[in-house]
PDB file of C-alpha atoms in Angstrom:
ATOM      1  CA  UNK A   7       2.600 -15.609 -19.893  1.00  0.00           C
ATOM      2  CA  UNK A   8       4.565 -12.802 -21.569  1.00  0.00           C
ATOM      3  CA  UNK A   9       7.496 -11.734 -19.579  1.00  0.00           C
ATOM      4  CA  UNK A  10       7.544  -9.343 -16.623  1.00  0.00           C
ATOM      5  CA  UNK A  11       9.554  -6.097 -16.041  1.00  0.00           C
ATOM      6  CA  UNK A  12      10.984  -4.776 -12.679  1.00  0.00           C
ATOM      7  CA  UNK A  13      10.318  -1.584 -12.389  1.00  0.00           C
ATOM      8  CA  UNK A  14      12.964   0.213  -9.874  1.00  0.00           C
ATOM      9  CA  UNK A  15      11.141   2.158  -6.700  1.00  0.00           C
ATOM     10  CA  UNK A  16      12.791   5.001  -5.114  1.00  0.00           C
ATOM     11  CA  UNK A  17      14.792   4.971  -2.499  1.00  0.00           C
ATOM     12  CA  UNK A  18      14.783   7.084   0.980  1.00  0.00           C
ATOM     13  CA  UNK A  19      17.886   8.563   2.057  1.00  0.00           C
ATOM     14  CA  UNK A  20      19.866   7.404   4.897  1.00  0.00           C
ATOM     15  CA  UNK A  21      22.980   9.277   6.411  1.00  0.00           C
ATOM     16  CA  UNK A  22      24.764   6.668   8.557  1.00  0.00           C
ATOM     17  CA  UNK A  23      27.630   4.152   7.340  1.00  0.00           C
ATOM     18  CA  UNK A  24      26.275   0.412   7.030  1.00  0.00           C
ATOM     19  CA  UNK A  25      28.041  -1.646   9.798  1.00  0.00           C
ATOM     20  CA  UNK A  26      28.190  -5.026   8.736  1.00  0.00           C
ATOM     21  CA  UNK A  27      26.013  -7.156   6.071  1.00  0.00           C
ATOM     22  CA  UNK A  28      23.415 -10.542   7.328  1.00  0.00           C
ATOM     23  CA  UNK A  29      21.123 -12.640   5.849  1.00  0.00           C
ATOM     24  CA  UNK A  30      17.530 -11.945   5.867  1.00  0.00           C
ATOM     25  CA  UNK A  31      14.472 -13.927   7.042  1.00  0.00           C
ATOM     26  CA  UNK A  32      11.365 -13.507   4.932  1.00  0.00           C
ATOM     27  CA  UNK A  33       8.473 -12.216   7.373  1.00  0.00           C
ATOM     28  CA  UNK A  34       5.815 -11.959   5.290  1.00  0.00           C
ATOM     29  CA  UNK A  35       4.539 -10.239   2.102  1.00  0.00           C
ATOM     30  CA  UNK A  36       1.348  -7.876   0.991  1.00  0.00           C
ATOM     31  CA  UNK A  37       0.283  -7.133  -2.370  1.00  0.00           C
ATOM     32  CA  UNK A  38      -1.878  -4.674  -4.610  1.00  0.00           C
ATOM     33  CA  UNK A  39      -3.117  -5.214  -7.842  1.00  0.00           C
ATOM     34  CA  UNK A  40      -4.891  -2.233  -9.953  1.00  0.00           C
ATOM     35  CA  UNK A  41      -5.816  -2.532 -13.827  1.00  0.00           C
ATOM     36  CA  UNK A  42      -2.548  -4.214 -15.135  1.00  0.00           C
ATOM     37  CA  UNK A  43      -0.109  -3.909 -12.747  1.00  0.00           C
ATOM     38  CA  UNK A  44       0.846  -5.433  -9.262  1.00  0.00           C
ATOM     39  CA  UNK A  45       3.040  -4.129  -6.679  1.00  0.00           C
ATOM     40  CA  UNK A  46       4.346  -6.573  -4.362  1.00  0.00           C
ATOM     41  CA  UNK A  47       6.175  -5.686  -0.888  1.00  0.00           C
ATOM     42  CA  UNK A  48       8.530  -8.152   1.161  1.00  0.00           C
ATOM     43  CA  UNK A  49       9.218  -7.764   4.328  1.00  0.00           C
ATOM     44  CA  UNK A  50      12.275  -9.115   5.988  1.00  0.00           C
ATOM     45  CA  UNK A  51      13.428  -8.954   9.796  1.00  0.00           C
ATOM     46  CA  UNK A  52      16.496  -6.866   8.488  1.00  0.00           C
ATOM     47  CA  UNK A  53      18.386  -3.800  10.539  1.00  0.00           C
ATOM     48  CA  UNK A  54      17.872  -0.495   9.245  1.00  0.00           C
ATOM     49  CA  UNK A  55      21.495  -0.074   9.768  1.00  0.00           C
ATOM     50  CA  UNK A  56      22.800  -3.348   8.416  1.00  0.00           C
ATOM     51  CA  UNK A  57      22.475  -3.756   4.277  1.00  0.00           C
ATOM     52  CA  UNK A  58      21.710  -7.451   2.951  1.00  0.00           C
ATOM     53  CA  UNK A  59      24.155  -8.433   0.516  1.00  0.00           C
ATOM     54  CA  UNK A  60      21.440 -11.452  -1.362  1.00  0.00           C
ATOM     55  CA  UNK A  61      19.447 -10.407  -4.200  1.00  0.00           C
ATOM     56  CA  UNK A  62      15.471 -11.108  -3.493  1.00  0.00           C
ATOM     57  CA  UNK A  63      13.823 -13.019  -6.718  1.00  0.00           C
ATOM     58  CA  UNK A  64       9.898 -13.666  -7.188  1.00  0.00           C
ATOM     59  CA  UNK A  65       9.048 -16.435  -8.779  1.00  0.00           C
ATOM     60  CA  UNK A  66       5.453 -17.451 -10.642  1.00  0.00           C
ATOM     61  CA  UNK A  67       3.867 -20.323 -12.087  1.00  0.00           C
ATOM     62  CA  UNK A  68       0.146 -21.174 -13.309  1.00  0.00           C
ATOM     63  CA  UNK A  69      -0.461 -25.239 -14.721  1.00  0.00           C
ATOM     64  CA  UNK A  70       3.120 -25.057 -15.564  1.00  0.00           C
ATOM     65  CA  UNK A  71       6.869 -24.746 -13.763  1.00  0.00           C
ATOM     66  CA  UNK A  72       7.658 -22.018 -11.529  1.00  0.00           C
ATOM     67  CA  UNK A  73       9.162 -18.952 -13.813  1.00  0.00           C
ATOM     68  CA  UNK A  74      11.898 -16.235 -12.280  1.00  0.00           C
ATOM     69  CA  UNK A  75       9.902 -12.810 -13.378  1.00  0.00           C
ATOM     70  CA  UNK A  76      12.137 -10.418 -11.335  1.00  0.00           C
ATOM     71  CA  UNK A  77      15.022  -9.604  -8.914  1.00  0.00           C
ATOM     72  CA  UNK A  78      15.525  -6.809  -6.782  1.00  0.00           C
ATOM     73  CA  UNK A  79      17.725  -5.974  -3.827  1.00  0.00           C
ATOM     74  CA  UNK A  80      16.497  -5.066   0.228  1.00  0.00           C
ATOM     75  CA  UNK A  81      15.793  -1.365   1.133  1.00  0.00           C
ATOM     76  CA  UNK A  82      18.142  -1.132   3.993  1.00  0.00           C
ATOM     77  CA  UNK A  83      16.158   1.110   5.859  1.00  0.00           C
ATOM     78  CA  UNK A  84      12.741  -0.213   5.945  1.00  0.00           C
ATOM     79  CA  UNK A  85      14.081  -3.979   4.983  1.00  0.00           C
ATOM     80  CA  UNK A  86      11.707  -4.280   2.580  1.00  0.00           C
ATOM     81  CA  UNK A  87      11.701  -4.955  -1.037  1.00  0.00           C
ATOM     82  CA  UNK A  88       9.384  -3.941  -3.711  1.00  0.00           C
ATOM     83  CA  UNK A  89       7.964  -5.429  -6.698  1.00  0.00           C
ATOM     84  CA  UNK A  90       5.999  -3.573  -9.841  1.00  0.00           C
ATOM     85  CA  UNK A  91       5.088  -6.229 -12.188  1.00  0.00           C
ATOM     86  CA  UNK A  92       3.565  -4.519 -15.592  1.00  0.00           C
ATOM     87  CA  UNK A  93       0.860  -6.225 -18.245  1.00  0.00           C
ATOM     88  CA  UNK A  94      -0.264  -8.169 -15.351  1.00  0.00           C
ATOM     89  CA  UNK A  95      -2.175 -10.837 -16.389  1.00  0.00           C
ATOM     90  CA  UNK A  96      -5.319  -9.701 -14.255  1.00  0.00           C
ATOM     91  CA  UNK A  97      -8.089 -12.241 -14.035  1.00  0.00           C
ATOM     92  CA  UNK A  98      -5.720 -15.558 -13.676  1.00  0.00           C
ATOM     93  CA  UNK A  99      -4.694 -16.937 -10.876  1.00  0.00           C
ATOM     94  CA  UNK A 100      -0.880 -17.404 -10.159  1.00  0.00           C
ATOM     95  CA  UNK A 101       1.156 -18.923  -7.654  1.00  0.00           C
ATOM     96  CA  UNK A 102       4.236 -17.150  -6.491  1.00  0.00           C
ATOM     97  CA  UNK A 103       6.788 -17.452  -4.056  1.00  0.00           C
ATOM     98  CA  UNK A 104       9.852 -15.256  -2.876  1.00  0.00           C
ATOM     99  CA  UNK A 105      13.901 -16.544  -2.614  1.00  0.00           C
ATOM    100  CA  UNK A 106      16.233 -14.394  -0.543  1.00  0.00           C
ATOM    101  CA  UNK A 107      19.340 -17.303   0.408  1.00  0.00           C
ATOM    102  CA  UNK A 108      18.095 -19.633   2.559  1.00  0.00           C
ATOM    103  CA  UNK A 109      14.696 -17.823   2.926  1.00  0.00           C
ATOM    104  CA  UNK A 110      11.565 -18.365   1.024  1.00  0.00           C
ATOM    105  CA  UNK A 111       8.092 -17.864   1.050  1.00  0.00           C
ATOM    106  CA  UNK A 112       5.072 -18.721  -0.923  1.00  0.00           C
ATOM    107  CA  UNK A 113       1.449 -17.060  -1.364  1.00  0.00           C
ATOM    108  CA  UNK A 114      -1.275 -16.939  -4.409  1.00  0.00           C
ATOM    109  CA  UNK A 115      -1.859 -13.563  -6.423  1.00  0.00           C
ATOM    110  CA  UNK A 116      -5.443 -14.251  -7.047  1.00  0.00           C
ATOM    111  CA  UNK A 117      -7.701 -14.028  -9.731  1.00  0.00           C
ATOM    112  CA  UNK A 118      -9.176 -10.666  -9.877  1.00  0.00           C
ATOM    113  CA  UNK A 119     -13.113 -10.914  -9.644  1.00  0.00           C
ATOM    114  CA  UNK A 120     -15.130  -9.764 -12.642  1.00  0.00           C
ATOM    115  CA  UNK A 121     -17.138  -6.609 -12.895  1.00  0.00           C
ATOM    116  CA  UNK A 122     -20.362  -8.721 -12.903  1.00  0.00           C
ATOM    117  CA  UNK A 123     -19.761 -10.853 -10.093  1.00  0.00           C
ATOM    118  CA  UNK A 124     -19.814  -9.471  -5.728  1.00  0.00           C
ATOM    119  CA  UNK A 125     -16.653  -7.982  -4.231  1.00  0.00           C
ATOM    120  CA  UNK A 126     -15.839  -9.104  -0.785  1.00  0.00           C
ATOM    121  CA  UNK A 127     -14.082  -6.738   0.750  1.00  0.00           C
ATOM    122  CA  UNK A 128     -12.850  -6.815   4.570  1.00  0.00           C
ATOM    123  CA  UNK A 129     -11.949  -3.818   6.465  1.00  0.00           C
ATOM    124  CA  UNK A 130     -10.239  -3.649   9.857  1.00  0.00           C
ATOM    125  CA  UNK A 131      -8.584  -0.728  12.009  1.00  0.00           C
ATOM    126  CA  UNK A 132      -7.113   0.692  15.239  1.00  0.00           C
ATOM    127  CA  UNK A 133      -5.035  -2.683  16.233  1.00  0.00           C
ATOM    128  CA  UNK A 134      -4.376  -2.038  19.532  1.00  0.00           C
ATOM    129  CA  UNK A 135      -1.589  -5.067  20.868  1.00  0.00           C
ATOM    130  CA  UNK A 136      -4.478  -5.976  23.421  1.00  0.00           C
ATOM    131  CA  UNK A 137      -5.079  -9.837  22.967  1.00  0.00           C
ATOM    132  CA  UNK A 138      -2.386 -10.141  20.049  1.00  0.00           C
ATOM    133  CA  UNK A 139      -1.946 -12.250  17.975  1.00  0.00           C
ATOM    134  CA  UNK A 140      -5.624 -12.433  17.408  1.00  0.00           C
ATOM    135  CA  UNK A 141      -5.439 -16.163  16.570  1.00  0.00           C
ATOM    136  CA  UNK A 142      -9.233 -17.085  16.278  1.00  0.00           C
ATOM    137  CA  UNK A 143     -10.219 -13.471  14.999  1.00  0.00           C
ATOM    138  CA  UNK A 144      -7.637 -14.063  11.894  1.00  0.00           C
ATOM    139  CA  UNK A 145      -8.705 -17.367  11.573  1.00  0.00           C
ATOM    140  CA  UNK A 146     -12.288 -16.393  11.100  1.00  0.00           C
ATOM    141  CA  UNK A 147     -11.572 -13.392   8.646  1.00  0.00           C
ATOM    142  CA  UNK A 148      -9.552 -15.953   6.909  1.00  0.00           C
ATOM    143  CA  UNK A 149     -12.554 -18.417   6.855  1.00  0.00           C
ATOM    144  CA  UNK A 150     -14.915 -15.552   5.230  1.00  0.00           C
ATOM    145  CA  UNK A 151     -12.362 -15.710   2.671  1.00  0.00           C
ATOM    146  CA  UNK A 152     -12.370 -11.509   1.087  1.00  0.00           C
ATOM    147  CA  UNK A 153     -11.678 -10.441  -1.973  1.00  0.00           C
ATOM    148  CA  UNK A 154      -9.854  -7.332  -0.806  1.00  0.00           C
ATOM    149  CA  UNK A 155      -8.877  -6.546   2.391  1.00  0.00           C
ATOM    150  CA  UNK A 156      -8.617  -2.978   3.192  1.00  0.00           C
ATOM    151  CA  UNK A 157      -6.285  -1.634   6.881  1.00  0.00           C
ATOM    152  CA  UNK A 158      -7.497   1.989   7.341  1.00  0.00           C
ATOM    153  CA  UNK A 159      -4.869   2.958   9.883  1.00  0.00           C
ATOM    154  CA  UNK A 160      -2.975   2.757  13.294  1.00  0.00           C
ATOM    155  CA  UNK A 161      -1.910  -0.778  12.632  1.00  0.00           C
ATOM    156  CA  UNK A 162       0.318   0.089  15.167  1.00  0.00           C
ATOM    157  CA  UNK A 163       0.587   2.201  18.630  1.00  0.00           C
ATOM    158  CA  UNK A 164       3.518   3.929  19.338  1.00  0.00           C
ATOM    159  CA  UNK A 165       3.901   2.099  22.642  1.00  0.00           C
ATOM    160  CA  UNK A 166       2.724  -1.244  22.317  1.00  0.00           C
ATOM    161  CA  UNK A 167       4.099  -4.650  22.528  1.00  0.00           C
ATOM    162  CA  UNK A 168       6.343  -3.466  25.424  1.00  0.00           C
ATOM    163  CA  UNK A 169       8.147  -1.321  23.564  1.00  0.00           C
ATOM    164  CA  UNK A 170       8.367   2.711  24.041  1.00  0.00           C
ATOM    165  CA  UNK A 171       8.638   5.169  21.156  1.00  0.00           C
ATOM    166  CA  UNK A 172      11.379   6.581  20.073  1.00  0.00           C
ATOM    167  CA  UNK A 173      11.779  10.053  18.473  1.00  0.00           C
ATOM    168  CA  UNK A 174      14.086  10.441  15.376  1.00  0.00           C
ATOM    169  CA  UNK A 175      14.251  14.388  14.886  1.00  0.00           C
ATOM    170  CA  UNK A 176      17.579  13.994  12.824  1.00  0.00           C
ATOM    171  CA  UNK A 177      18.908  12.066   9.988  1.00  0.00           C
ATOM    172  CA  UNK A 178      21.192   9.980  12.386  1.00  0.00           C
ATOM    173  CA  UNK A 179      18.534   9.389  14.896  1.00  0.00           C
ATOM    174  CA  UNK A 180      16.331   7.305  12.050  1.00  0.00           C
ATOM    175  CA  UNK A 181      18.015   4.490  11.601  1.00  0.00           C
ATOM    176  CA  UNK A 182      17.357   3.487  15.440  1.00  0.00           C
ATOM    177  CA  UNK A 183      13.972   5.366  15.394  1.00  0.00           C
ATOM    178  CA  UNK A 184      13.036   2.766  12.548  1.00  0.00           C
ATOM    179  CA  UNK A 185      13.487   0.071  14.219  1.00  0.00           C
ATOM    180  CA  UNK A 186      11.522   0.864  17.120  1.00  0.00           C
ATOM    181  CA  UNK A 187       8.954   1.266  14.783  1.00  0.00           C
ATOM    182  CA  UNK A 188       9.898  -2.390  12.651  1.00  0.00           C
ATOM    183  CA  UNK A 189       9.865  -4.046  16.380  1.00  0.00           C
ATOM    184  CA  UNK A 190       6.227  -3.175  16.504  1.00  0.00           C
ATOM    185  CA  UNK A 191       5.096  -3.293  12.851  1.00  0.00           C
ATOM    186  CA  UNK A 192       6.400  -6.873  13.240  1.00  0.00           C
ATOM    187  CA  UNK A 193       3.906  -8.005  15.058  1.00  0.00           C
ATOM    188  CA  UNK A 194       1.219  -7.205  12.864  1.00  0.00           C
ATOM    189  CA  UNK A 195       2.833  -8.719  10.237  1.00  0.00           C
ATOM    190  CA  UNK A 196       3.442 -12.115  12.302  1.00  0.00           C
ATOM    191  CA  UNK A 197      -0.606 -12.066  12.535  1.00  0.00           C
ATOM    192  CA  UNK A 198      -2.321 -11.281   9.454  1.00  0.00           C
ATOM    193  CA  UNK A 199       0.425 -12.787   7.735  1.00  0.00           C
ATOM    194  CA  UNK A 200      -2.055 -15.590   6.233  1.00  0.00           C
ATOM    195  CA  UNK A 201      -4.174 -13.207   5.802  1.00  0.00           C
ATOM    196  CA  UNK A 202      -2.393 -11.138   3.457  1.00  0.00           C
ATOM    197  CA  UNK A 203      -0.215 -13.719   1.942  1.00  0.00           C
ATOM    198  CA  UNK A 204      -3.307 -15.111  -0.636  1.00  0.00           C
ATOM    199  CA  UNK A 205      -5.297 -11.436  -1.037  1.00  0.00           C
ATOM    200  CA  UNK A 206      -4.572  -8.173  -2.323  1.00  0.00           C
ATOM    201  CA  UNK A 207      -4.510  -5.591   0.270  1.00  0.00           C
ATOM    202  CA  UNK A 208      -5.000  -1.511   0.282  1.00  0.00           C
ATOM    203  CA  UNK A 209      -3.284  -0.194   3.710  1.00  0.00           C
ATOM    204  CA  UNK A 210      -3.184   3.651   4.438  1.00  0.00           C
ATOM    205  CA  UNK A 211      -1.294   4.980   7.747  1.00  0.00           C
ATOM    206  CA  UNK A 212      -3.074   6.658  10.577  1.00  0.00           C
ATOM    207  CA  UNK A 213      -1.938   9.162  13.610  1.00  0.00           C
ATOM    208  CA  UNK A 214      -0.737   6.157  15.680  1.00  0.00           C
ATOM    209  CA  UNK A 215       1.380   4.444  12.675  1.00  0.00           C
ATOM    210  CA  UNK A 216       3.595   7.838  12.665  1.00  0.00           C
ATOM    211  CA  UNK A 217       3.882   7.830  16.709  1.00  0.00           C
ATOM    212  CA  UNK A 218       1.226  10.624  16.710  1.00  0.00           C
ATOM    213  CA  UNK A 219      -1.353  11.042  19.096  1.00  0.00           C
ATOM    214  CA  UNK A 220      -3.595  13.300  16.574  1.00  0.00           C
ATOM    215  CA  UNK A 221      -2.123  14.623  13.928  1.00  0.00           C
ATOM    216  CA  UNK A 222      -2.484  17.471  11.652  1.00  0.00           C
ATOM    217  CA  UNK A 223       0.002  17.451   9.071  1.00  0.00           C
ATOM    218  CA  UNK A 224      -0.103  20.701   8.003  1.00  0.00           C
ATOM    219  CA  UNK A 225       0.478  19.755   3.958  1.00  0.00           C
ATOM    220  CA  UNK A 226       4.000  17.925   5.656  1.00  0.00           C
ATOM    221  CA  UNK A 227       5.310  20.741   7.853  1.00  0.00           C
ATOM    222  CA  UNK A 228       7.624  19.789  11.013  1.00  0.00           C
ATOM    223  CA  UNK A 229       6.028  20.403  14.294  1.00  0.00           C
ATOM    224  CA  UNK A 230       8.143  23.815  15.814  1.00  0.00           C
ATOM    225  CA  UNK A 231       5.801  23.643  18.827  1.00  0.00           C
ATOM    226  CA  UNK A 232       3.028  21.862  20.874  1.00  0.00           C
ATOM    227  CA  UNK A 233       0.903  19.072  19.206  1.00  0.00           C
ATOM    228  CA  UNK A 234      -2.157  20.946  18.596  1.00  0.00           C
ATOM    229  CA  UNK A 235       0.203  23.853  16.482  1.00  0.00           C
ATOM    230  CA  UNK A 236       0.479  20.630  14.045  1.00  0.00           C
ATOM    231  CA  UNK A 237       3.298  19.297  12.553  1.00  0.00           C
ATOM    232  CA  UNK A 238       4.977  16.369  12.702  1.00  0.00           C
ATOM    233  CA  UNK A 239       7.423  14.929  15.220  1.00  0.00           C
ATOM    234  CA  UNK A 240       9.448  13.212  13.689  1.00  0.00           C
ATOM    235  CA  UNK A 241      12.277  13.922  10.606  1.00  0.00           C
ATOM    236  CA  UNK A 242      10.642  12.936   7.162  1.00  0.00           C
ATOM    237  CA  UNK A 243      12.970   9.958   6.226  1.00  0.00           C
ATOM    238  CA  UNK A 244      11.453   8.310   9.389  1.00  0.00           C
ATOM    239  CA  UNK A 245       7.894   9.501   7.915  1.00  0.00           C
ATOM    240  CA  UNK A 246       8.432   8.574   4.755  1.00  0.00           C
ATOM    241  CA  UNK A 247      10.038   5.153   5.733  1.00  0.00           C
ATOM    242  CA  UNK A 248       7.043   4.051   7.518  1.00  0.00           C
ATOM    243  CA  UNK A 249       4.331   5.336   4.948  1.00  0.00           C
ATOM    244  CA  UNK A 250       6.533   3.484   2.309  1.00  0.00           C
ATOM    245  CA  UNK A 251       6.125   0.255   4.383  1.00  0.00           C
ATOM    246  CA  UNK A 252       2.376   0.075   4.994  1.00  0.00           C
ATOM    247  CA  UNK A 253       0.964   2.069   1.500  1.00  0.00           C
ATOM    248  CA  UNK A 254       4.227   0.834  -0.642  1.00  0.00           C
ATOM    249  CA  UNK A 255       1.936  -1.184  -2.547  1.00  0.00           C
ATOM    250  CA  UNK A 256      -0.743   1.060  -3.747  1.00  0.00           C
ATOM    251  CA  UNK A 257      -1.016   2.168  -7.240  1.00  0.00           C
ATOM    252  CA  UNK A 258       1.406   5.624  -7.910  1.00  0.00           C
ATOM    253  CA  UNK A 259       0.412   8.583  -5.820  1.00  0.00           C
ATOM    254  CA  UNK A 260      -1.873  11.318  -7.562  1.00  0.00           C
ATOM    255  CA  UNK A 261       0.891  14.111  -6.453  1.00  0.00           C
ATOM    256  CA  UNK A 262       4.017  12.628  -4.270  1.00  0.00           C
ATOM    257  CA  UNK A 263       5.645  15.479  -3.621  1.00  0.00           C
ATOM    258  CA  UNK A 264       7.560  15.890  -1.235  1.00  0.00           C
ATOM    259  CA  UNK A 265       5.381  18.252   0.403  1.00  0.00           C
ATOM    260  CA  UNK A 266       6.074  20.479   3.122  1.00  0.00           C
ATOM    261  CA  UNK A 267       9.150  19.540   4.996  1.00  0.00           C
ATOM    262  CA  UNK A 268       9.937  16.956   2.905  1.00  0.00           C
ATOM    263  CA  UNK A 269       7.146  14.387   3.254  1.00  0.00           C
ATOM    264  CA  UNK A 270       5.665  12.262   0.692  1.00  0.00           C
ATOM    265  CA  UNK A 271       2.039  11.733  -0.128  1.00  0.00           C
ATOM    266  CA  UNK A 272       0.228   8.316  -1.304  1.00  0.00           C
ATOM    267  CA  UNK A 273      -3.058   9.384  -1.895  1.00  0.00           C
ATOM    268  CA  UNK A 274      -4.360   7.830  -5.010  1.00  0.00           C
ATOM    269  CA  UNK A 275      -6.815   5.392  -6.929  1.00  0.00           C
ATOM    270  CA  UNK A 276      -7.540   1.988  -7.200  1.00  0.00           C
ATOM    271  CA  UNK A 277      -9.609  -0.284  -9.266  1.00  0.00           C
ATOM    272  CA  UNK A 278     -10.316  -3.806  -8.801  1.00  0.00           C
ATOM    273  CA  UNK A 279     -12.941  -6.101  -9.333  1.00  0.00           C
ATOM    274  CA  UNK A 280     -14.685  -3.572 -11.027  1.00  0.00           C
ATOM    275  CA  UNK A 281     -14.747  -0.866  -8.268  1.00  0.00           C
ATOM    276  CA  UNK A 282     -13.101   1.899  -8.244  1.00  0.00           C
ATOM    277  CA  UNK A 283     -12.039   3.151  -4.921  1.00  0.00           C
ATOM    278  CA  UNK A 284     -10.660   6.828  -3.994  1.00  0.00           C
ATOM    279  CA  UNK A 285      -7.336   6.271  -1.183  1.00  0.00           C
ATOM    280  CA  UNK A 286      -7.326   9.768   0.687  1.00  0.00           C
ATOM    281  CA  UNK A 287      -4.766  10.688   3.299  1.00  0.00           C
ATOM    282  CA  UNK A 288      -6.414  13.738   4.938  1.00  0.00           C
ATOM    283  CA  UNK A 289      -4.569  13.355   8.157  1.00  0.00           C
ATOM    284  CA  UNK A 290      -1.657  14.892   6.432  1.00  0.00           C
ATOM    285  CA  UNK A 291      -3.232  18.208   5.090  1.00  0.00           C
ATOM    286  CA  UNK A 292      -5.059  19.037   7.664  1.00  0.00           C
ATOM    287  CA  UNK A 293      -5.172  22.302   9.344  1.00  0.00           C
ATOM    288  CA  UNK A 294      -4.054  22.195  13.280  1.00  0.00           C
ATOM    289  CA  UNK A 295      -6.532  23.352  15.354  1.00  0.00           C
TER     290      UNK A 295
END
């Protein structure tokens, strides 16, 4: 297997002082692969305010001995980490597992199916915290055993799992805003965490996911009046945080931007298994009504 090169990912801003350092608990992991390259996202139970100090190392192996192919510190903010593996070696099937101290966890980047053979592809949305953690619903999806799963938004609600929303209008409020946000996105990680652990995944963000009820972006605008003027709510590092969490993984947006206020886009393409498949955020340039 020829060797592997981190590619670095960009990182948000964040205006408050880190308070202390901790070690970090893998939660779980989600991955996309398009063409030859795969993107890999880790997500630890980290605080936004509170940097890790442990480098995070993925690890491969095929018939042979697990191989160190890259090493890459935590995003304090979103406590996640990010992986771009180049000259992927597409239609093989590799074991991998990620080190952070005394934390590790394992999963299988899976052979990519070829163009002359069925796609499976799963799709699921709108994941309300009623009956969480879906135990025998995951089970079963797990069971039909996709190919691709696909999340088309509001993996979260902005007030579920007991936990109001908090609005971050300014730099300082983010950090705190964030983790409202981690405390929910948390538990959709702790149940589709087998899900996503063996399959690659393609995950856009929906109104809910940005504590929106409706939203009309506006090309990335802030909201300067009532929810229907459009706009959003919230300062764009918080935006951008949480769209870096759940679409992280996708292949390199078409035009990132920023856009308007300073908010990112993701749409883009991706091709697997012989599809190809168009990822459109429209939420974010629409027109308010």
């Amino acid at each position: 297997m020829k060797s592997r090169f981190l590619i670095p990912i960009g990182v948000l801003a964040c205006l408050l002082l880190p308070r202390f350092s901790h070690s970090a608990e893998i939660l779980w992991t989600q991955y996309c692969q398009h063409l030859d390259t795969m993107k890999l996202m880790v997500h630890f139970d980290g605080d936004p305010t509170a940097p890790v100090s442990e480098l995070v190392t993925l690890w491969t192996k095929g018939d042979g001995e697990w191989e160190q192919v890259a090493a890459q510190k935590i995003h304090t903010l979103t406590a996640t980490t990010l992986f771009e593996m180049k000259e992927w070696p597409r239609h093989e099937k590799l074991f991998y597992k990620v080190i952070c101290g005394d934390s590790a966890f394992e999963g299988i980047f899976r052979a990519e199916p070829k163009p002359d053979t069925p796609l499976r592809m799963l799709g699921m949305s709108c994941l309300k915290d009623i009956g969480w953690p879906w135990k025998e619903a995951v089970a079963e999806l797990i069971e039909q055993d996709p190919d691709l799963v696909y999340f088309s938004g509001d993996q979260i609600y902005e007030n579920d799992y007991g936990s109001p929303h908090i609005v971050s209008k300014t730099p300082e409020e983010v950090p705190a805003g964030m983790m409202n946000y981690l405390e929910k996105y948390r538990q959709f990680g702790a149940a589709f965490r087998d899900l996503l652990r063996d399959r690659p995944s393609i995950m856009i963000t929906d109104d809910h996911d940005v504590f929106e009820n409706d939203l009309w972006g506006k090309g990335g605008l802030l909201m300067d009046g009532h929810r229907t003027t459009g706009g959003y709510r919230n300062h764009p590092n918080w935006v951008n945080g949480i769209e870096l969490t759940q679409t992280g993984v996708l292949p390199a947006p078409i035009n990132k931007g920023p856009h308007g206020d300073g908010i990112f886009a993701y749409y883009t393409s991706v091709e697997y298994g012989g599809v190809r498949f168009a990822v459109i955020e429209d939420r974010k340039f629409k027109t308010a009504p």
